Amino acid sequence: MSPAASEWKSTACILCECNCGIEVQLGGAEGRNLVRVRGDDAHPASKGYACEKPSRLDFYQNGPHRLSKPLRRRADGGFDEIDWDTAIREVAQKLSAVRDAHGGESIFYYGGGGQGNHLPGAYGRSTKSALGMRYQASALSQEKTGEFWVATRMLGGYSRGDFEHCEVGLFLGKNPWFSHSIPRARVTLREIANDPNRCLIVIDPRRTETAELADIHLQVRPGGDAFLLAALVAVIVQEGLAKTDWLAEHADGWADVVTHFESLDVASHCEKSGVPEEQVRAAARRIALAESMATFEDLGVQMNLHSTLVSYLHKLLVLTTGNFGKKGAGYRPSTFVALAGGADEGRKTPVTGARIIGGLTPCNVIPDEILTDHPKRFRALVVESGNPAHSLADSGRMREAIESLECVVVIDVAFSETARLAHYVLPVASQFEKAEATFFNFEFPHNYFHLRKALFPPQHGLFSEAELHARLCEALGALPAAAVAALRAAWQDGRPAFRAKFFELVGGNPKLLGVAPALLYRAIGDLLPEGLAEGAGVWALCQLAAPRQLESLQRAGFAGSAPEAADALFDALLSSKSAVVFSIDDWAESFARVTTPNRRIQLLIPELLPELDALASEPAPGASAEFPFILSAGERRSFTANTIFRNPDWRRKDRSGALRMNPDDATRIGVADGGRARLSTKRGSAEVVVELSDRMQPGHVSLPNGLGVDFPNGEGPRLKTGVAPNDLTASEDRDWIAGTPWHKHTPARIEAL
């Protein structure tokens, strides 16, 4: 069938958290190529919007990077292909042997979702439960846990901003022109920037594409964000612009917090931040006097100095000006599935005692939890839809840690850097060869969920993670055939009978609750509409979501009791071509979702006040004689997407992943545009191509994310393109509370070659 004649099929982009709805036409050999891509007009959030990246999705779906058979590591370091029965049996035996000898908590789990591949996180839970695994990490735990910890303490959970209706839109350490994260990002940015009654504010060391649209660009010194935010809050306090009546009505702790800003030296903090005081004061007044403000903080500050303190100061800026729970401001969205597992107060990792936030172990301590003789050390690792040997700080030490483990199992579509260190590599279907879903759904007042069909069957010999985890659970003796048969029979008797049987089974055998996703998949996956088998686990998610926010579901048209609304929602997800609006809220819901102990906003986080006060005596962040540059390791650009793409041909721009540098710096060290240089940090060095850019401040350089991986191009040795940023970063350089790394503030030296 020619591309022009092919029907358009609904799916979603998998290249950032937005997961915009897209439509694709299939063609090529056996109709398995994504030959044309366009935005999906029917999607309730993206509404036909798509950036340039999804047009290149076929580079992910097809190519020599795809694995087709399980691999087992030989003693000499090579790999042999093995059959699936052998792979499942041996993996189950190896992992259960570690569990039996040292406890399930000695088996660590990394991944379980990300970049559109979300349902494996649910099905992986079954294997984790069957083995008694307790500790895990993901990309979120080297990015967002500081913000999670602050938001949980202050609001009870994660919050977002209504950029569609805000008067002021503020982006902190974020360039949504490329990193998106809000629906229809470029359209929304232009709407704010082009409206004379609205104001776009960007806080970023670079003059980013978003900053060029901004009314106010606070071009902070690299690492100076805490000084800047403290000064902004202090201006609002000292000039009497705080919404004290609003705070008295909704919040606790103002009297304890305000004293730390009343005498704060605004001029000194502005000087250390690198932003002129008059510009800071003007921005603070514009924020305080606006009817509404929506904000977004991202990796530019969350992987930088004082990152958890910055998240706190950011929230204080929002709340001090009353920008929560009203149109155009901050809100707490309805949740189909919680983004993280909660505050985990008091829970620590077994060796280093690092704080666990949202159920996640800080990525930077993982090697320290392995490379030790401590009896509670991690001894085995399961990696799913992740590449920690490449994506986590200090790759050399991470590789050393992985190589020391007794058993490493990697579940992925490609032979990644982490897979090469594994004992077993289990290849799986791509994200378009199985049912998948969108879990980064934070919209308000209309929130949505997208369960999307497989576009085509898996490649020969492959299957989804749902099937893989069901087989592992069966091999581990955790998925009783009788329970599967009973549930399967009950499905034929209707939803009430199925629900009753499910709760009867898990009530009588609580261990079944832990493997519920695999149980549901095995019982009803093949009874669901074609291409939606992996959606079986979503039935349970609907049962949990409905009673938690029944009125919101009812406003969205899912009438009746919680069980009835849950069933209606599941049916809608199965039958809808595009995403489904599952909840509709009013603004009062945001206050109802403040789930602190007394249900009021908490402004005081005592642990962070000493760090705030210490800014007064702390020197301005900067470089050193040995390392005179500050490297931002991992910048999002027009054609970067972590390591989901391994073929460099997908990038239409900046194929080599150049080091961006201010022209004055390049002249000083004697390197030209397109020239080569040696980039060194305390952890390692790499040869780079230099791109001159006046967007960069002097002394500030950046490398893109997603490069430094190799690709089997079929013409000889594997082709490696660009620099792996984490060969240059150090795991000990991290936030003291959340453990998030300082990738965006890596001291560096550059020498012309």
mmCIF file of N, CA and C in Angstrom, residues 12 22 37 47 69 167 230 259 282 300 344 354 358 456 509 528 560 632 639 643 680-681:
data_model
loop_
_atom_site.group_PDB
_atom_site.id
_atom_site.type_symbol
_atom_site.label_atom_id
_atom_site.label_comp_id
_atom_site.label_asym_id
_atom_site.label_seq_id
_atom_site.Cartn_x
_atom_site.Cartn_y
_atom_site.Cartn_z
ATOM 1 N N ALA A 12 0.833 8.080 19.661
ATOM 2 C CA ALA A 12 1.375 9.237 20.380
ATOM 3 C C ALA A 12 2.867 9.324 20.153
ATOM 4 N N ILE A 22 -0.490 11.871 17.914
ATOM 5 C CA ILE A 22 -0.109 11.967 16.511
ATOM 6 C C ILE A 22 -0.872 10.921 15.720
ATOM 7 N N VAL A 37 3.835 11.417 9.384
ATOM 8 C CA VAL A 37 3.393 11.714 10.747
ATOM 9 C C VAL A 37 2.768 13.106 10.768
ATOM 10 N N LYS A 47 -4.176 18.730 20.522
ATOM 11 C CA LYS A 47 -5.080 19.370 19.555
ATOM 12 C C LYS A 47 -4.435 19.586 18.186
ATOM 13 N N LYS A 69 16.578 -11.660 19.608
ATOM 14 C CA LYS A 69 16.602 -12.870 20.424
ATOM 15 C C LYS A 69 17.263 -12.572 21.759
ATOM 16 N N GLU A 167 -1.564 35.361 33.253
ATOM 17 C CA GLU A 167 -1.109 36.694 32.855
ATOM 18 C C GLU A 167 0.416 36.707 32.744
ATOM 19 N N ALA A 230 15.803 34.000 45.907
ATOM 20 C CA ALA A 230 15.718 34.589 47.243
ATOM 21 C C ALA A 230 15.519 36.100 47.148
ATOM 22 N N THR A 259 10.500 36.286 58.230
ATOM 23 C CA THR A 259 11.643 36.936 58.880
ATOM 24 C C THR A 259 12.955 36.688 58.141
ATOM 25 N N ALA A 282 12.032 44.882 39.077
ATOM 26 C CA ALA A 282 10.963 45.042 38.095
ATOM 27 C C ALA A 282 10.223 43.727 37.872
ATOM 28 N N GLY A 300 17.373 22.587 34.281
ATOM 29 C CA GLY A 300 18.388 23.623 34.385
ATOM 30 C C GLY A 300 18.668 24.034 35.813
ATOM 31 N N ASP A 344 7.810 9.137 51.699
ATOM 32 C CA ASP A 344 8.735 8.142 52.254
ATOM 33 C C ASP A 344 9.489 8.688 53.460
ATOM 34 N N ALA A 354 20.949 7.123 52.333
ATOM 35 C CA ALA A 354 20.441 8.246 51.539
ATOM 36 C C ALA A 354 18.918 8.300 51.623
ATOM 37 N N GLY A 358 9.672 9.651 47.122
ATOM 38 C CA GLY A 358 8.757 9.128 46.119
ATOM 39 C C GLY A 358 9.040 7.683 45.763
ATOM 40 N N PHE A 456 1.173 -2.345 14.863
ATOM 41 C CA PHE A 456 1.389 -3.610 14.157
ATOM 42 C C PHE A 456 1.934 -4.613 15.171
ATOM 43 N N ASN A 509 -5.669 -14.071 49.047
ATOM 44 C CA ASN A 509 -4.235 -14.303 48.864
ATOM 45 C C ASN A 509 -3.571 -12.960 48.578
ATOM 46 N N LEU A 528 -9.234 -8.679 25.230
ATOM 47 C CA LEU A 528 -9.468 -7.269 24.917
ATOM 48 C C LEU A 528 -9.396 -7.054 23.406
ATOM 49 N N GLY A 560 -22.471 7.297 37.866
ATOM 50 C CA GLY A 560 -22.725 6.171 38.739
ATOM 51 C C GLY A 560 -21.757 6.094 39.893
ATOM 52 N N SER A 632 27.338 22.847 31.153
ATOM 53 C CA SER A 632 26.004 22.261 31.290
ATOM 54 C C SER A 632 26.011 20.966 30.495
ATOM 55 N N PHE A 639 17.111 18.295 17.976
ATOM 56 C CA PHE A 639 17.103 16.878 17.631
ATOM 57 C C PHE A 639 17.918 16.080 18.646
ATOM 58 N N THR A 643 18.618 8.590 24.800
ATOM 59 C CA THR A 643 19.241 7.568 23.952
ATOM 60 C C THR A 643 18.202 6.688 23.274
ATOM 61 N N SER A 680 37.821 18.901 29.390
ATOM 62 C CA SER A 680 38.229 18.095 30.542
ATOM 63 C C SER A 680 37.510 18.555 31.796
ATOM 64 N N THR A 681 37.162 17.576 32.642
ATOM 65 C CA THR A 681 36.632 17.838 33.976
ATOM 66 C C THR A 681 37.452 17.013 34.956
#
